[in-house]
XYZ file of C-alpha atoms in Angstrom:
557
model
C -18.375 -3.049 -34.452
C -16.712 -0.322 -36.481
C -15.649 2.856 -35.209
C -16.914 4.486 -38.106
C -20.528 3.001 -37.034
C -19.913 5.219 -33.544
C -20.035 8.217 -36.010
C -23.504 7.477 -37.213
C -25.695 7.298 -34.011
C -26.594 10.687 -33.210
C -27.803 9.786 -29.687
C -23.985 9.190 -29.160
C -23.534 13.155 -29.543
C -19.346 12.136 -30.530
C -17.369 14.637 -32.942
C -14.558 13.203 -34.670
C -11.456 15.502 -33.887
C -8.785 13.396 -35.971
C -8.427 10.020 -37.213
C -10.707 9.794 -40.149
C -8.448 7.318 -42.140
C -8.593 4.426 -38.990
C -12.341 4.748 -38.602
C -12.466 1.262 -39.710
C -10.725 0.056 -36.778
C -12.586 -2.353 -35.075
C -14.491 -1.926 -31.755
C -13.743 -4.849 -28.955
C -15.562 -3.202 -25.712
C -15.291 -0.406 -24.067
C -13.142 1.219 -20.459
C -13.694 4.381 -18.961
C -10.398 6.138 -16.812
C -8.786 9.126 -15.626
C -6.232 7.487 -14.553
C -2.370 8.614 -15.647
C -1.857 5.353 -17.038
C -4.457 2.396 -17.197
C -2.354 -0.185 -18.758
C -3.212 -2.611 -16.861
C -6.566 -2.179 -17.413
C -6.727 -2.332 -21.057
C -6.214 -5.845 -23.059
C -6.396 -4.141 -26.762
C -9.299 -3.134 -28.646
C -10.965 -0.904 -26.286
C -13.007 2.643 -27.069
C -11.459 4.433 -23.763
C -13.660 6.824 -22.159
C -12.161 10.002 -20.424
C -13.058 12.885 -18.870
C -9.539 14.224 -18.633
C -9.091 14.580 -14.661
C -5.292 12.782 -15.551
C -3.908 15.914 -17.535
C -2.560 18.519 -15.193
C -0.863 20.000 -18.521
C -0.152 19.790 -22.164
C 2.783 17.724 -21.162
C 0.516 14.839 -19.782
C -1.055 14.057 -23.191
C 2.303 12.658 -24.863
C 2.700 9.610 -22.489
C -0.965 9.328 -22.168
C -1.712 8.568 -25.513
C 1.506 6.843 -26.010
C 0.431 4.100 -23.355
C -2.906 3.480 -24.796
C -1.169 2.579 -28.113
C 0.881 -0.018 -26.907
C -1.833 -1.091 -25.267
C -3.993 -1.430 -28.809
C -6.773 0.217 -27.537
C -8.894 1.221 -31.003
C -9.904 4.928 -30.054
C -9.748 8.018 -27.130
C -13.221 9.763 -26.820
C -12.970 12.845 -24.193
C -15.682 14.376 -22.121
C -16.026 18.210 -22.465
C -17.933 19.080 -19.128
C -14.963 19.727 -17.762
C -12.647 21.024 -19.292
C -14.775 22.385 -22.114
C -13.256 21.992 -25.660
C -10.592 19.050 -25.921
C -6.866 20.122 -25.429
C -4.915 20.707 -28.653
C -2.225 19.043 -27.499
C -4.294 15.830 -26.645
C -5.531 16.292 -30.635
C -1.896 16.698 -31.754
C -0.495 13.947 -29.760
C -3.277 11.796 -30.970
C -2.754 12.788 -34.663
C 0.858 11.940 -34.027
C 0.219 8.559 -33.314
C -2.825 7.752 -35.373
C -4.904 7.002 -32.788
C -8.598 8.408 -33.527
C -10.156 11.218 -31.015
C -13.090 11.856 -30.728
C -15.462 14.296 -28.585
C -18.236 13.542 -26.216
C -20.495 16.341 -25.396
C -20.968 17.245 -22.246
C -24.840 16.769 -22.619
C -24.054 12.578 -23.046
C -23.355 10.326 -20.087
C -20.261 7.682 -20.566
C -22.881 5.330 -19.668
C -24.430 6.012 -22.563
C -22.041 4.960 -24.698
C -20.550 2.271 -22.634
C -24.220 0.760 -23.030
C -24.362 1.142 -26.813
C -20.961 0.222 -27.519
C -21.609 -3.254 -25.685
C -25.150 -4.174 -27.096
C -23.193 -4.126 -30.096
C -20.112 -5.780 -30.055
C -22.026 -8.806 -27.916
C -24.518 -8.749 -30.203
C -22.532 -9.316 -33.098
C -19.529 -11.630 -31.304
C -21.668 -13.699 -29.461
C -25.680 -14.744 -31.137
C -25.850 -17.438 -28.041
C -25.797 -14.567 -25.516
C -27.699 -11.725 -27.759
C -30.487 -11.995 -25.482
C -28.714 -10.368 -22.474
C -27.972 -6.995 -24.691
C -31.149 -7.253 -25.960
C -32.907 -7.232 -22.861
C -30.644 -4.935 -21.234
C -32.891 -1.895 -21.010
C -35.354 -3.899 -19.599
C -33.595 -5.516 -16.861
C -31.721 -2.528 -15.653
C -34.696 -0.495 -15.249
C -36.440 -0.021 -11.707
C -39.292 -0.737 -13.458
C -42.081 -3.614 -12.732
C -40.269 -5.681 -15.898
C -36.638 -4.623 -14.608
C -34.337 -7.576 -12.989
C -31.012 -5.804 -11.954
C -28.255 -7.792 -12.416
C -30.132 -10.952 -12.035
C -31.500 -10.785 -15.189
C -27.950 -11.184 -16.206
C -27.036 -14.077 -14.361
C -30.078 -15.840 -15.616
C -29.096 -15.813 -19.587
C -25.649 -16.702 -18.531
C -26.957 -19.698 -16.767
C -29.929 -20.416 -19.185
C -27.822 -19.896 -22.276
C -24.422 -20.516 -21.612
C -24.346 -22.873 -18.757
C -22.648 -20.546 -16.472
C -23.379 -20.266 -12.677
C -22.243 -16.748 -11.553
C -22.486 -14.528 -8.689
C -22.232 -10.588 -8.231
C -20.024 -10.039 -5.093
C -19.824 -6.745 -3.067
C -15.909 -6.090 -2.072
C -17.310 -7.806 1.522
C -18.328 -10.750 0.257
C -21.902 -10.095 0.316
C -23.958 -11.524 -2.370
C -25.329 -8.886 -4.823
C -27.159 -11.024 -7.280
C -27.313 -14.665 -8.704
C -29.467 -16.095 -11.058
C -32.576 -18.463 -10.227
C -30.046 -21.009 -12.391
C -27.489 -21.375 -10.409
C -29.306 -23.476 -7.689
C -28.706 -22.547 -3.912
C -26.815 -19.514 -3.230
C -23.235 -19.468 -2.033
C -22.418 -19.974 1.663
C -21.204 -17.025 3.255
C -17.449 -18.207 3.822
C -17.402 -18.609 0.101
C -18.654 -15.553 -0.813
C -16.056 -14.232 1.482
C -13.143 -16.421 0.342
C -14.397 -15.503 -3.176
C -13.843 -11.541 -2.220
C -10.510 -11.758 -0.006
C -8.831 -13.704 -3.127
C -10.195 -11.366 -5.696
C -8.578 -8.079 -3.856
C -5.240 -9.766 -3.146
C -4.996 -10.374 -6.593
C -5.957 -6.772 -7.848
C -3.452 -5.641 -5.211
C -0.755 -7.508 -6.998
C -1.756 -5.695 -10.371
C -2.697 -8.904 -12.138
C -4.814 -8.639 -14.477
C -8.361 -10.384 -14.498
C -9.926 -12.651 -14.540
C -8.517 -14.413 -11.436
C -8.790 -17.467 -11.318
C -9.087 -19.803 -7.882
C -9.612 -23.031 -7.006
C -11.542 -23.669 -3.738
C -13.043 -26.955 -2.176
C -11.869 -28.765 -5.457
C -14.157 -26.225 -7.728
C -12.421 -23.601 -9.813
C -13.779 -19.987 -9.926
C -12.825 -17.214 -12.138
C -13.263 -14.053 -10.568
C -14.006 -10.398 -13.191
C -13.652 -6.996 -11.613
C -16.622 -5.031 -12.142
C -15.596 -1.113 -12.283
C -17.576 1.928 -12.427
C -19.065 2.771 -16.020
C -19.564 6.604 -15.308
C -16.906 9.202 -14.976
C -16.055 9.720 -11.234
C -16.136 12.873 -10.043
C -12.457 12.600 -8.603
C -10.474 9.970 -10.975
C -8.855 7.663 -9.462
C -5.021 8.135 -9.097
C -4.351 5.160 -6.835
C -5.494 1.228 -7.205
C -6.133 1.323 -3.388
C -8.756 4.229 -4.058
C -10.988 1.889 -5.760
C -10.337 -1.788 -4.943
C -12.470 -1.676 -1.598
C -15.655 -0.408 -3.269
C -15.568 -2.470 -6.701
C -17.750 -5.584 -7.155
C -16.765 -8.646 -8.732
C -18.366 -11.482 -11.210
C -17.892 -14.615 -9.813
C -18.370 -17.575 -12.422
C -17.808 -21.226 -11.819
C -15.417 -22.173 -14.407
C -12.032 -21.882 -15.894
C -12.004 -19.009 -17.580
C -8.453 -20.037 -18.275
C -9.477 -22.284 -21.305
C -12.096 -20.300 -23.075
C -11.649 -18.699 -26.623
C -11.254 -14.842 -26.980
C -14.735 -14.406 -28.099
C -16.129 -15.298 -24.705
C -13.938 -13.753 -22.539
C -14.671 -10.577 -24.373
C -18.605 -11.432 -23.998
C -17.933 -11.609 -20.334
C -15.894 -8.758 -19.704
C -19.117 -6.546 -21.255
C -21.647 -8.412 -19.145
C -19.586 -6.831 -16.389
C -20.233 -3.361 -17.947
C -23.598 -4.126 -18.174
C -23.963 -4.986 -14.476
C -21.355 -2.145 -13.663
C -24.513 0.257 -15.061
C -26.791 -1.218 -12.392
C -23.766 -0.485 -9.774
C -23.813 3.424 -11.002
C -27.380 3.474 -10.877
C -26.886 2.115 -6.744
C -24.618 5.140 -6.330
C -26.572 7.426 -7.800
C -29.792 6.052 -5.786
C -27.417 7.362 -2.696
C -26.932 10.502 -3.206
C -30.071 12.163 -1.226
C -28.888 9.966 1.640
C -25.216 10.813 1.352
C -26.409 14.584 1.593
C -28.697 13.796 4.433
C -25.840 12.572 6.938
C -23.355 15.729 5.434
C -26.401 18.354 6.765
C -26.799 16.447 9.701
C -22.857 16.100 10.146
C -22.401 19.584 9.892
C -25.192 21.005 12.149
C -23.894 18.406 14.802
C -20.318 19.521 14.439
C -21.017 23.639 14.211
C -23.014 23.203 17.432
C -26.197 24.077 15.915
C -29.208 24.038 18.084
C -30.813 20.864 18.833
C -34.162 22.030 17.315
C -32.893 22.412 14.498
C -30.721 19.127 14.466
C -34.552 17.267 15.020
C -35.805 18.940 12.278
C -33.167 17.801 9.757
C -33.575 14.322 11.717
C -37.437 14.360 10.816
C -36.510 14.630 6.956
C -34.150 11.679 7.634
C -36.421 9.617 9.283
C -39.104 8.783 6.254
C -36.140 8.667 4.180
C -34.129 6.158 5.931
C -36.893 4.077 7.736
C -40.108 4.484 5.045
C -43.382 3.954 7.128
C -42.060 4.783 10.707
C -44.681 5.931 12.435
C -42.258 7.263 15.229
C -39.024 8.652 15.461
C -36.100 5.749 15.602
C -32.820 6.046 17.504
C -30.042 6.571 16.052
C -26.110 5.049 16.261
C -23.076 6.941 14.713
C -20.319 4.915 13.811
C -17.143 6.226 12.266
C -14.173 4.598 10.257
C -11.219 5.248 8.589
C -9.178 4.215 5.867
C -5.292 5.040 6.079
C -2.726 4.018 4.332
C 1.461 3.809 4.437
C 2.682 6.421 2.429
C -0.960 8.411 2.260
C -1.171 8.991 -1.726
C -4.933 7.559 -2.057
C -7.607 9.363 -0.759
C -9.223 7.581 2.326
C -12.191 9.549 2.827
C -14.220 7.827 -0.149
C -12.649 4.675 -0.223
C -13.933 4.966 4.215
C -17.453 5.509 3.237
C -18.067 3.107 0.562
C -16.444 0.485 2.949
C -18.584 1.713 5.919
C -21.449 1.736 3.574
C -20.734 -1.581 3.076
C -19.858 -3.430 6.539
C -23.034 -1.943 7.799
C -25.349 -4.224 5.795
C -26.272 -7.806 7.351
C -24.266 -10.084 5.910
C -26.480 -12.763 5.113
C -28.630 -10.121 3.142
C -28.595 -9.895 -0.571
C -29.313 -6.833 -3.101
C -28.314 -3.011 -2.869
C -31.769 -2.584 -1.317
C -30.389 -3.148 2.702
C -28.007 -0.113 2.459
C -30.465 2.262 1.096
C -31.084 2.851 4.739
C -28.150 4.000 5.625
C -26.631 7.499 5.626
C -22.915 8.094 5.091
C -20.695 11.074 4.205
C -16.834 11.789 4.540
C -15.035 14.399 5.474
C -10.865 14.560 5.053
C -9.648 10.997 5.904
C -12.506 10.336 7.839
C -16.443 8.458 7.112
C -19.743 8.911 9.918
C -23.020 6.732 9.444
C -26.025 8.080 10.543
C -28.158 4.378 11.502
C -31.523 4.637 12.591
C -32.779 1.905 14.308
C -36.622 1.142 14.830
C -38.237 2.904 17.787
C -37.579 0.691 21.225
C -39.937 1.389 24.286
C -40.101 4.073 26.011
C -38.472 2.582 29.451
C -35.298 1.062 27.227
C -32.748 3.952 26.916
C -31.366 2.151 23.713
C -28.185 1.105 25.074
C -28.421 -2.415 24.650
C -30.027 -2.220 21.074
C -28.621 -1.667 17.239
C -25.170 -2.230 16.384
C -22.379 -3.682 17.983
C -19.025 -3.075 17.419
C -17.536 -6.884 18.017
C -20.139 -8.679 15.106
C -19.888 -5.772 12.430
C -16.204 -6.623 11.128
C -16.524 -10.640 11.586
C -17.642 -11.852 8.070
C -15.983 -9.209 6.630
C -12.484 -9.071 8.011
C -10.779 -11.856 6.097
C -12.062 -9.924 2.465
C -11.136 -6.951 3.719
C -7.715 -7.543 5.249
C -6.351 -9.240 1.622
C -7.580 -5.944 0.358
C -6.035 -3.718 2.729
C -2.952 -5.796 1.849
C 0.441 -4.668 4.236
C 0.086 -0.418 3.571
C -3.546 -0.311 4.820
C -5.808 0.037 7.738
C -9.724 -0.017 8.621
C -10.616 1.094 12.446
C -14.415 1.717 13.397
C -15.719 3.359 16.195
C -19.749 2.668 17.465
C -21.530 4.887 19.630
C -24.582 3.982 21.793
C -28.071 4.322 20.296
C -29.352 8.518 21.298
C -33.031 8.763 20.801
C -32.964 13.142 20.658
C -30.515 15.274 18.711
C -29.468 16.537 22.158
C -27.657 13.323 21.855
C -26.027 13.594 18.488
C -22.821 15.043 19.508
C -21.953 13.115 22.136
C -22.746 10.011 20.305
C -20.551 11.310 17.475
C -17.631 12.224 19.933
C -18.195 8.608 21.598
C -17.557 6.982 17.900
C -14.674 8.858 17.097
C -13.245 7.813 20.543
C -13.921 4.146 20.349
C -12.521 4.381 16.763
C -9.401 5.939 18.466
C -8.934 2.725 21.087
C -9.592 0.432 18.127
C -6.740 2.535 16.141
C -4.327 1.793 19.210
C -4.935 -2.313 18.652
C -2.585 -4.152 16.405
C -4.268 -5.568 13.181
C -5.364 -4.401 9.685
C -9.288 -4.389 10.548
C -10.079 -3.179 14.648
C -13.281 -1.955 15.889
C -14.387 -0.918 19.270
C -17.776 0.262 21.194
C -18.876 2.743 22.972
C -19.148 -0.032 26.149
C -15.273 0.493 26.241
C -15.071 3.693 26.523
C -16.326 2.895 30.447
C -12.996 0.764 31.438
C -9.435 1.754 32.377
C -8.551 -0.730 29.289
C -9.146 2.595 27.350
C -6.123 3.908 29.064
C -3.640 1.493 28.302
C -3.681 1.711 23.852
C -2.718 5.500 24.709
C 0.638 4.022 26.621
C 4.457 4.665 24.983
C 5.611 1.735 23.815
C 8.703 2.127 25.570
C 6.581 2.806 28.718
C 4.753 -0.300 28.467
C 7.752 -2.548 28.003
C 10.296 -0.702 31.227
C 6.523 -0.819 33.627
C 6.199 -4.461 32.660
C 9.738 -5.379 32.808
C 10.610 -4.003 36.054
C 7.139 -5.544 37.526
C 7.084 -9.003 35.677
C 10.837 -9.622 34.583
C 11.758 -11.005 38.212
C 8.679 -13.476 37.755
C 9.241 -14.495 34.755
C 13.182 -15.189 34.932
C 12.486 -17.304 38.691
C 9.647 -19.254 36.123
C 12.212 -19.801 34.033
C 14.484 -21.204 36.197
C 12.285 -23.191 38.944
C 8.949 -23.773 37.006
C 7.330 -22.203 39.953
C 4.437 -20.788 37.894
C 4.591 -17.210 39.864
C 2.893 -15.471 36.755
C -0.176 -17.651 36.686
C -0.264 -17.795 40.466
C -0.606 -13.579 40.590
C -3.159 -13.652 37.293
C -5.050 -16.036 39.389
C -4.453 -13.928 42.558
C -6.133 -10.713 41.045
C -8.599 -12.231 39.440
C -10.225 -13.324 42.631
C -10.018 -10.007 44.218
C -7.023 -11.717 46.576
C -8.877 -14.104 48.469
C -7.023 -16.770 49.383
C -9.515 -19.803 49.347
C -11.297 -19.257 46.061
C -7.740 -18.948 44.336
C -6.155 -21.881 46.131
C -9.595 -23.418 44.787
C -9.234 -22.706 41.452
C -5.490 -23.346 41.123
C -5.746 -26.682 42.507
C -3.264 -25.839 45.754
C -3.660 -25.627 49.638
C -4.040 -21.969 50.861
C -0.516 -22.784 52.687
C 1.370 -23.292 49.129
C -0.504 -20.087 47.479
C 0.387 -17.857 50.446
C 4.094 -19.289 49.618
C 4.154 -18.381 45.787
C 2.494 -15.386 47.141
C 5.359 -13.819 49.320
C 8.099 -15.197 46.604
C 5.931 -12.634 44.766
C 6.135 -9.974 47.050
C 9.937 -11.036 47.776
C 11.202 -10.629 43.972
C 9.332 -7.505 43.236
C 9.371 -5.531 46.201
C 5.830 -5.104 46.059
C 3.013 -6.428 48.953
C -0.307 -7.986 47.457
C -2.186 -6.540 50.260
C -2.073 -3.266 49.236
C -4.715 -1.400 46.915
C -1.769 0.293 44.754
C 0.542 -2.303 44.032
C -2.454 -4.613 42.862
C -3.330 -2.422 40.461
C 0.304 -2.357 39.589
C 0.350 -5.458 39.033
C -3.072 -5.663 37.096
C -1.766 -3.249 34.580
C 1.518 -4.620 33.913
C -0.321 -7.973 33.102
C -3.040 -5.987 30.520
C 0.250 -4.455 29.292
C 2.419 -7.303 28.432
């Protein structure tokens, strides 16, 4: 389409500010950024969307608009809710460069436009697949007629041949179409997801493509169509909460026209995505007032009566009021630039839905909010009996990363880390804060464990294996040197097998005939290796104290 065309819908509410003579520029799809410079986001053509959150000052609209230029893109529309009227020097430095400008009122969602824009050009580029713009009202409403994003999948497959997938940054299947036969396996889905994120960590461009059990997939980010709040100034502020397209082919070989009619069915599913978001919100704000009476030490009537509005909310139907589990995580990063606060609670939003479920619909009951670096979930779980206290019900801290830790480690890349903390199930808000004090703990002891993507429970928090994490490194190593160094060195030398003599020792409380037992030996040869022990180190087995001595330097090492 023509930019000139843009001009004549009224709905659009855009106000050309300066490039009248290029207006018949054409129109190839459309991108929406804040960010300082989206190169590597654009591929020529586009209408760019912005709601200014990049310029700082009137020196920031030079290079701005100089970058979009090389890039090709056709035109630069700007928001005005928030700064109000667009900058003169973004009109100058535009005029400069004959790019066109135009304004969006602040009354007119990106969305909006991003939706118009893309009924158009695929309409007009690509007759085969006019159906799917067509139809695109219909199937994004939450209406009886709507589909979602499945809708999608089914013209791709029905009219192009195409099997695709919708992916969650997890690995968790969104949507597929009725076409594409039996849904992926879970290890694909999450093969699918780790490769796409190492490759937007890289800064390549999509698609990605990957071959995988001899069948090639190419992989299409799917970003936000609105304007964030906060724009993003940092790929690693986004790439853990953006879905991806998955198609089965080699995207490699296709013509222009069809790579550019797949890059706007990915704006048309990215609407659905905003819509998800925006569905959150009331929940979102449900955990923050429950967050912050738990943390102010509000009184725990009035903690129950905010979880009473939560209840109906989260758990529709519940005749009685669920327990509930706090769980905590948080993003950090090497050289903190990108904010880890939102990037936690999408993720958390995220690893908290069963795996092997598919839809936005599971999250929705789920509460989340951030605050600083840090994200807390507010899980209800279904009412248990009145005898079970809860503790051995809900979520558990050792099966919520497991499908999702390959995905999420390619993503986290070498500068990143994801630790979780679970709390036992509380049925009262008397509970609350110790439950929330309990997750933040556990998170801590999963912090202190080496690996891009730890979790621990509350059930550790009851064993002196909490203690150790919180050890000096240099402690650790002189304790377990001056306690296992001896052993290990007379190993060395005579193949005596002192180490796995004492692990064996402790681990049957010292007595001598279930360990001979289990190593194999007669109680005359253990009580040997035994008092070679007790000779090198200085130590005697018998006693409490050097026992646990030993126990910790053998945790430690």
């Amino acid at each position: 389409m023509r930019l000139r065309a843009l001009l004549d819908t009224d709905a659009l509410g855009l106000r050309l500010l300066g490039g009248e003579d290029e207006l018949d520029r054409s129109v190839r799809g459309v991108m929406t950024t804040d960010l300082r410079d989206p190169s590597r986001y654009l591929s020529g053509g586009e209408l760019v969307l912005t709601g200014l959150a990049w310029r700082r000052d009137a020196d920031d609209s030079e290079p701005f608009v100089r970058i979009l230029v090389q890039a090709g893109v056709a035109a630069l529309a700007a928001g005005e809710a928030e700064l109000g009227d667009v900058p003169e020097d973004l009109v100058v430095a535009c005029a400069r460069h004959r790019l066109p400008l135009f304004a969006v009122h602040e009354s007119v969602a990106f969305a909006s436009i991003t939706e118009h824009v893309v009924r158009q050009v695929s309409g007009e580029r690509a007759g085969d697949l006019a159906a799917v713009v067509d139809r695109h009202r219909r199937m994004m409403t939450s209406g009886p007629a709507g589909g979602g994003p499945d809708v999608v999948l089914d013209l791709l497959g029905s009219d192009l041949d195409l099997r695709a997938w919708v992916l969650s940054p997890t690995g968790r299947l969104i949507a597929g179409s009725k076409e594409t036969g039996p849904a992926l396996p879970v290890e694909t889905c999450a093969r699918l997801a780790a490769e796409h994120l190492a490759a937007t960590r890289t800064g390549r461009r999509g698609p990605h493509r990957f071959l995988l059990d001899g069948v090639t997939y190419s992989l299409f980010p799917v970003r936000s169509s609105g304007r964030s709040p906060q724009a993003a100034r940092d790929v690693r502020e986004t790439v853990l909460s953006d879905w991806l397209l998955a198609v089965e082919a080699d995207a490699g070989d296709w013509p222009e026209e069809r790579l550019d009619l797949l890059q706007g069915v990915t704006q048309l599913i990215a609407v659905e995505r905003d819509r998800r978001d925006a569905a959150r919100t009331v929940r979102r704000r449900l955990a923050q007032e429950v967050l912050e009476l738990v943390q102010t030490g509000a009184a725990p009537a009035e903690i129950a009566a905010r979880l009473r509005v939560a209840a109906p909310v989260l758990l529709p139907g519940l005749g009685t009021a669920p327990h509930w589990q706090v769980v905590v995580a948080r993003v950090e990063w090497e050289g903190q630039e990108a904010e880890g606060g939102p990037v936690a609670q999408s993720l958390l939003e995220e690893v908290l839905v069963d795996p092997l479920a598919t839809g936005p619909e599971p999250s929705d009951r789920i509460a989340v909010t951030h605050t600083g670096d840090e994200a807390v979930a507010l899980v209800p779980l279904p009412a248990v009996s009145a005898e079970h206290d809860g503790s051995e019900t809900g979520l558990l801290a050792d099966s919520l990363l497991q499908s999702v830790r390959e995905p999420l480690t390619a993503g986290l890349n070498d500068d990143g880390r994801l630790t979780l903390g679970v709390s036992a199930a509380v049925h009262s808000a008397e509970g609350l804060r110790g439950a929330l004090e309990e997750a933040r703990h556990a998170r801590r002891v999963a912090a202190a464990r080496p690996g891009r993507v730890c979790a621990a429970g509350h059930q550790e928090l009851a064993s002196h294996v909490l203690l150790l994490p919180f050890v000096p490194d240099d402690v650790r190593r002189a304790f377990t040197a001056r306690l296992l160094d001896p052993l290990k060195d007379y190993d060395r030398r005579h193949r005596a097998e002192l180490i796995p003599t004492l692990e064996a020792f402790l681990d049957c409380d010292g007595s001598w005939t279930r360990c001979a037992t289990r190593l194999h030996l007669h109680v005359n040869t253990l009580r040997y290796r035994v008092g070679r022990i007790e000779q090198l180190t200085g130590r005697d087995l018998s006693r409490l104290e050097d026992k646990l001595d030993f126990f910790l330097a053998l945790r430690m090492s």
